[in-house]
JSON list of C-alpha atoms in Angstrom, two decimals:
[
{"chain": "A", "resi": 81, "resn": "MET", "atom": "CA", "xyz": [0.00, 0.00, 0.00]},
{"chain": "A", "resi": 82, "resn": "SER", "atom": "CA", "xyz": [1.43, 3.39, -0.91]},
{"chain": "A", "resi": 83, "resn": "GLU", "atom": "CA", "xyz": [1.52, 6.04, 1.79]},
{"chain": "A", "resi": 84, "resn": "ALA", "atom": "CA", "xyz": [-1.19, 8.03, 0.01]},
{"chain": "A", "resi": 85, "resn": "GLU", "atom": "CA", "xyz": [-3.47, 5.07, -0.59]},
{"chain": "A", "resi": 86, "resn": "SER", "atom": "CA", "xyz": [-5.90, 4.11, 2.15]},
{"chain": "A", "resi": 87, "resn": "ILE", "atom": "CA", "xyz": [-6.86, 0.57, 3.05]},
{"chain": "A", "resi": 88, "resn": "TYR", "atom": "CA", "xyz": [-10.30, 1.42, 1.65]},
{"chain": "A", "resi": 89, "resn": "ASP", "atom": "CA", "xyz": [-8.80, 2.28, -1.76]},
{"chain": "A", "resi": 90, "resn": "GLU", "atom": "CA", "xyz": [-6.34, -0.60, -1.73]},
{"chain": "A", "resi": 91, "resn": "ILE", "atom": "CA", "xyz": [-9.02, -3.25, -1.19]},
{"chain": "A", "resi": 92, "resn": "GLY", "atom": "CA", "xyz": [-11.36, -1.89, -3.87]},
{"chain": "A", "resi": 93, "resn": "GLY", "atom": "CA", "xyz": [-13.51, 0.79, -2.28]},
{"chain": "A", "resi": 94, "resn": "LYS", "atom": "CA", "xyz": [-17.23, 0.61, -1.60]},
{"chain": "A", "resi": 95, "resn": "ASP", "atom": "CA", "xyz": [-17.94, -2.57, -3.57]},
{"chain": "A", "resi": 96, "resn": "ALA", "atom": "CA", "xyz": [-15.21, -4.45, -1.71]},
{"chain": "A", "resi": 97, "resn": "VAL", "atom": "CA", "xyz": [-16.39, -3.19, 1.67]},
{"chain": "A", "resi": 98, "resn": "GLU", "atom": "CA", "xyz": [-19.97, -4.21, 0.85]},
{"chain": "A", "resi": 99, "resn": "SER", "atom": "CA", "xyz": [-18.75, -7.71, -0.06]},
{"chain": "A", "resi": 100, "resn": "VAL", "atom": "CA", "xyz": [-16.83, -7.96, 3.21]},
{"chain": "A", "resi": 101, "resn": "VAL", "atom": "CA", "xyz": [-19.82, -6.78, 5.26]},
{"chain": "A", "resi": 102, "resn": "ASP", "atom": "CA", "xyz": [-22.18, -9.15, 3.45]},
{"chain": "A", "resi": 103, "resn": "ASP", "atom": "CA", "xyz": [-19.84, -12.08, 4.15]},
{"chain": "A", "resi": 104, "resn": "PHE", "atom": "CA", "xyz": [-19.39, -10.85, 7.73]},
{"chain": "A", "resi": 105, "resn": "TYR", "atom": "CA", "xyz": [-23.12, -10.86, 8.49]},
{"chain": "A", "resi": 106, "resn": "ASP", "atom": "CA", "xyz": [-23.56, -14.28, 6.88]},
{"chain": "A", "resi": 107, "resn": "ARG", "atom": "CA", "xyz": [-21.04, -15.57, 9.43]},
{"chain": "A", "resi": 108, "resn": "VAL", "atom": "CA", "xyz": [-22.41, -13.63, 12.39]},
{"chain": "A", "resi": 109, "resn": "LEU", "atom": "CA", "xyz": [-26.04, -14.59, 11.79]},
{"chain": "A", "resi": 110, "resn": "ASP", "atom": "CA", "xyz": [-25.06, -18.25, 11.39]},
{"chain": "A", "resi": 111, "resn": "ASP", "atom": "CA", "xyz": [-23.50, -18.26, 14.88]},
{"chain": "A", "resi": 112, "resn": "PRO", "atom": "CA", "xyz": [-25.95, -19.45, 17.57]},
{"chain": "A", "resi": 113, "resn": "VAL", "atom": "CA", "xyz": [-24.20, -17.32, 20.21]},
{"chain": "A", "resi": 114, "resn": "LEU", "atom": "CA", "xyz": [-24.47, -14.11, 18.16]},
{"chain": "A", "resi": 115, "resn": "GLU", "atom": "CA", "xyz": [-27.73, -14.54, 16.26]},
{"chain": "A", "resi": 116, "resn": "PRO", "atom": "CA", "xyz": [-29.95, -13.66, 19.25]},
{"chain": "A", "resi": 117, "resn": "TYR", "atom": "CA", "xyz": [-28.37, -10.19, 19.45]},
{"chain": "A", "resi": 118, "resn": "PHE", "atom": "CA", "xyz": [-29.88, -9.44, 16.03]},
{"chain": "A", "resi": 119, "resn": "GLU", "atom": "CA", "xyz": [-33.41, -10.87, 16.43]},
{"chain": "A", "resi": 120, "resn": "ASP", "atom": "CA", "xyz": [-35.29, -7.56, 16.29]},
{"chain": "A", "resi": 121, "resn": "THR", "atom": "CA", "xyz": [-32.79, -5.69, 14.15]},
{"chain": "A", "resi": 122, "resn": "ASP", "atom": "CA", "xyz": [-33.43, -4.02, 10.80]},
{"chain": "A", "resi": 123, "resn": "MET", "atom": "CA", "xyz": [-30.57, -5.76, 9.01]},
{"chain": "A", "resi": 124, "resn": "ASN", "atom": "CA", "xyz": [-30.73, -3.45, 5.98]},
{"chain": "A", "resi": 125, "resn": "GLU", "atom": "CA", "xyz": [-30.16, -0.46, 8.23]},
{"chain": "A", "resi": 126, "resn": "LEU", "atom": "CA", "xyz": [-27.46, -2.25, 10.20]},
{"chain": "A", "resi": 127, "resn": "PHE", "atom": "CA", "xyz": [-25.74, -3.35, 6.97]},
{"chain": "A", "resi": 128, "resn": "ALA", "atom": "CA", "xyz": [-25.62, 0.27, 5.79]},
{"chain": "A", "resi": 129, "resn": "HIS", "atom": "CA", "xyz": [-24.20, 1.42, 9.13]},
{"chain": "A", "resi": 130, "resn": "GLN", "atom": "CA", "xyz": [-21.59, -1.35, 9.09]},
{"chain": "A", "resi": 131, "resn": "VAL", "atom": "CA", "xyz": [-20.51, -0.49, 5.54]},
{"chain": "A", "resi": 132, "resn": "GLN", "atom": "CA", "xyz": [-20.14, 3.12, 6.64]},
{"chain": "A", "resi": 133, "resn": "PHE", "atom": "CA", "xyz": [-18.24, 2.12, 9.79]},
{"chain": "A", "resi": 134, "resn": "VAL", "atom": "CA", "xyz": [-15.82, -0.25, 8.03]},
{"chain": "A", "resi": 135, "resn": "SER", "atom": "CA", "xyz": [-15.29, 2.31, 5.26]},
{"chain": "A", "resi": 136, "resn": "ALA", "atom": "CA", "xyz": [-14.41, 5.01, 7.79]},
{"chain": "A", "resi": 137, "resn": "VAL", "atom": "CA", "xyz": [-12.11, 2.72, 9.81]},
{"chain": "A", "resi": 138, "resn": "ALA", "atom": "CA", "xyz": [-10.36, 1.73, 6.56]},
{"chain": "A", "resi": 139, "resn": "GLY", "atom": "CA", "xyz": [-9.69, 5.37, 5.69]},
{"chain": "A", "resi": 140, "resn": "GLY", "atom": "CA", "xyz": [-12.37, 5.74, 3.06]},
{"chain": "A", "resi": 141, "resn": "PRO", "atom": "CA", "xyz": [-14.00, 9.02, 2.03]},
{"chain": "A", "resi": 142, "resn": "VAL", "atom": "CA", "xyz": [-16.80, 8.34, 4.49]},
{"chain": "A", "resi": 143, "resn": "GLU", "atom": "CA", "xyz": [-17.46, 9.76, 7.91]},
{"chain": "A", "resi": 144, "resn": "TYR", "atom": "CA", "xyz": [-19.30, 7.43, 10.27]},
{"chain": "A", "resi": 145, "resn": "ASP", "atom": "CA", "xyz": [-22.40, 9.27, 11.44]},
{"chain": "A", "resi": 146, "resn": "GLY", "atom": "CA", "xyz": [-24.05, 6.50, 13.44]},
{"chain": "A", "resi": 147, "resn": "ALA", "atom": "CA", "xyz": [-24.48, 6.58, 17.19]},
{"chain": "A", "resi": 148, "resn": "ASP", "atom": "CA", "xyz": [-21.37, 6.34, 19.31]},
{"chain": "A", "resi": 149, "resn": "MET", "atom": "CA", "xyz": [-20.52, 2.76, 20.24]},
{"chain": "A", "resi": 150, "resn": "GLN", "atom": "CA", "xyz": [-21.75, 2.95, 23.85]},
{"chain": "A", "resi": 151, "resn": "THR", "atom": "CA", "xyz": [-25.12, 4.36, 22.81]},
{"chain": "A", "resi": 152, "resn": "ALA", "atom": "CA", "xyz": [-25.51, 1.99, 19.86]},
{"chain": "A", "resi": 153, "resn": "HIS", "atom": "CA", "xyz": [-24.94, -1.07, 22.06]},
{"chain": "A", "resi": 154, "resn": "GLU", "atom": "CA", "xyz": [-26.69, 0.11, 25.21]},
{"chain": "A", "resi": 155, "resn": "GLY", "atom": "CA", "xyz": [-28.87, -2.51, 26.84]},
{"chain": "A", "resi": 156, "resn": "MET", "atom": "CA", "xyz": [-27.63, -5.32, 24.60]},
{"chain": "A", "resi": 157, "resn": "GLY", "atom": "CA", "xyz": [-25.50, -7.01, 27.25]},
{"chain": "A", "resi": 158, "resn": "ILE", "atom": "CA", "xyz": [-22.77, -7.89, 24.79]},
{"chain": "A", "resi": 159, "resn": "THR", "atom": "CA", "xyz": [-20.17, -10.16, 26.34]},
{"chain": "A", "resi": 160, "resn": "ALA", "atom": "CA", "xyz": [-16.43, -10.12, 25.73]},
{"chain": "A", "resi": 161, "resn": "GLU", "atom": "CA", "xyz": [-16.82, -13.52, 24.05]},
{"chain": "A", "resi": 162, "resn": "ALA", "atom": "CA", "xyz": [-19.46, -12.16, 21.66]},
{"chain": "A", "resi": 163, "resn": "PHE", "atom": "CA", "xyz": [-17.32, -9.11, 20.85]},
{"chain": "A", "resi": 164, "resn": "ASP", "atom": "CA", "xyz": [-14.32, -11.31, 20.12]},
{"chain": "A", "resi": 165, "resn": "ARG", "atom": "CA", "xyz": [-16.40, -13.61, 17.90]},
{"chain": "A", "resi": 166, "resn": "VAL", "atom": "CA", "xyz": [-17.64, -10.61, 15.92]},
{"chain": "A", "resi": 167, "resn": "ALA", "atom": "CA", "xyz": [-14.08, -9.32, 15.48]},
{"chain": "A", "resi": 168, "resn": "ASP", "atom": "CA", "xyz": [-12.93, -12.79, 14.39]},
{"chain": "A", "resi": 169, "resn": "TYR", "atom": "CA", "xyz": [-15.74, -12.99, 11.82]},
{"chain": "A", "resi": 170, "resn": "LEU", "atom": "CA", "xyz": [-14.85, -9.55, 10.48]},
{"chain": "A", "resi": 171, "resn": "ALA", "atom": "CA", "xyz": [-11.23, -10.63, 10.10]},
{"chain": "A", "resi": 172, "resn": "ALA", "atom": "CA", "xyz": [-12.29, -13.89, 8.41]},
{"chain": "A", "resi": 173, "resn": "ALA", "atom": "CA", "xyz": [-14.63, -12.04, 6.03]},
{"chain": "A", "resi": 174, "resn": "MET", "atom": "CA", "xyz": [-11.85, -9.64, 5.08]},
{"chain": "A", "resi": 175, "resn": "ALA", "atom": "CA", "xyz": [-9.42, -12.52, 4.50]},
{"chain": "A", "resi": 176, "resn": "GLU", "atom": "CA", "xyz": [-11.99, -14.41, 2.41]},
{"chain": "A", "resi": 177, "resn": "ASN", "atom": "CA", "xyz": [-12.42, -11.28, 0.28]},
{"chain": "A", "resi": 178, "resn": "GLY", "atom": "CA", "xyz": [-8.72, -10.88, -0.41]},
{"chain": "A", "resi": 179, "resn": "VAL", "atom": "CA", "xyz": [-7.82, -8.16, 2.08]},
{"chain": "A", "resi": 180, "resn": "PRO", "atom": "CA", "xyz": [-4.09, -8.34, 2.90]},
{"chain": "A", "resi": 181, "resn": "GLU", "atom": "CA", "xyz": [-3.21, -9.49, 6.42]},
{"chain": "A", "resi": 182, "resn": "GLU", "atom": "CA", "xyz": [-1.56, -6.19, 7.39]},
{"chain": "A", "resi": 183, "resn": "ASP", "atom": "CA", "xyz": [-4.76, -4.33, 6.44]},
{"chain": "A", "resi": 184, "resn": "ILE", "atom": "CA", "xyz": [-6.90, -6.81, 8.37]},
{"chain": "A", "resi": 185, "resn": "ASP", "atom": "CA", "xyz": [-4.69, -6.25, 11.41]},
{"chain": "A", "resi": 186, "resn": "ALA", "atom": "CA", "xyz": [-5.02, -2.46, 11.09]},
{"chain": "A", "resi": 187, "resn": "VAL", "atom": "CA", "xyz": [-8.83, -2.60, 10.87]},
{"chain": "A", "resi": 188, "resn": "ILE", "atom": "CA", "xyz": [-9.13, -5.11, 13.72]},
{"chain": "A", "resi": 189, "resn": "ASP", "atom": "CA", "xyz": [-6.88, -2.91, 15.88]},
{"chain": "A", "resi": 190, "resn": "GLU", "atom": "CA", "xyz": [-9.35, -0.06, 15.35]},
{"chain": "A", "resi": 191, "resn": "VAL", "atom": "CA", "xyz": [-12.27, -2.33, 16.20]},
{"chain": "A", "resi": 192, "resn": "ALA", "atom": "CA", "xyz": [-10.52, -3.74, 19.29]},
{"chain": "A", "resi": 193, "resn": "ALA", "atom": "CA", "xyz": [-10.04, -0.21, 20.61]},
{"chain": "A", "resi": 194, "resn": "LEU", "atom": "CA", "xyz": [-13.85, 0.03, 20.88]},
{"chain": "A", "resi": 195, "resn": "LYS", "atom": "CA", "xyz": [-14.27, -3.09, 23.02]},
{"chain": "A", "resi": 196, "resn": "ASP", "atom": "CA", "xyz": [-14.77, -1.24, 26.32]},
{"chain": "A", "resi": 197, "resn": "ASP", "atom": "CA", "xyz": [-17.47, 0.92, 24.70]},
{"chain": "A", "resi": 198, "resn": "VAL", "atom": "CA", "xyz": [-19.39, -2.12, 23.44]},
{"chain": "A", "resi": 199, "resn": "VAL", "atom": "CA", "xyz": [-19.02, -4.87, 26.05]},
{"chain": "A", "resi": 200, "resn": "GLY", "atom": "CA", "xyz": [-21.37, -4.84, 29.02]},
{"chain": "A", "resi": 201, "resn": "GLN", "atom": "CA", "xyz": [-23.42, -1.83, 27.94]}
]
C-alpha cells in the first residue's frame, strides 16, 4: 500500500467493503451465540451502518455518522466472548475477500479499541 493510498482504496472501495460486510453478516447470523443479538434488528439499516463504519475505519471518504458505540450497544448485554467472535468474523470475512493481512490487522486494531465501549453496555 502506498503512503497516500488508504486501506479502503487498496481493497477496492465501496464494492469491496460491501462484499466484506455481506460475508461478515452471513457468518455472524449463522452463529448461535451471536444470532440472538440481532433478532429484532433491521438488518438493511445495520448493513448500511456497518458499511459506513468499516469504510471510515479503513480510511475511506466516508465519515461514520451513526451513534457512538456505547449508545448503539446500550442494553444489549454484549459479552467479551461475543465481541471477540464478531471481530474474528470480520477478520475472516476480510481474508476471504482478499484483504491483505496487514490491512486486516489495522482494521481489527481499530475495532478492538472500541471493546470497552461495546461490552457490558
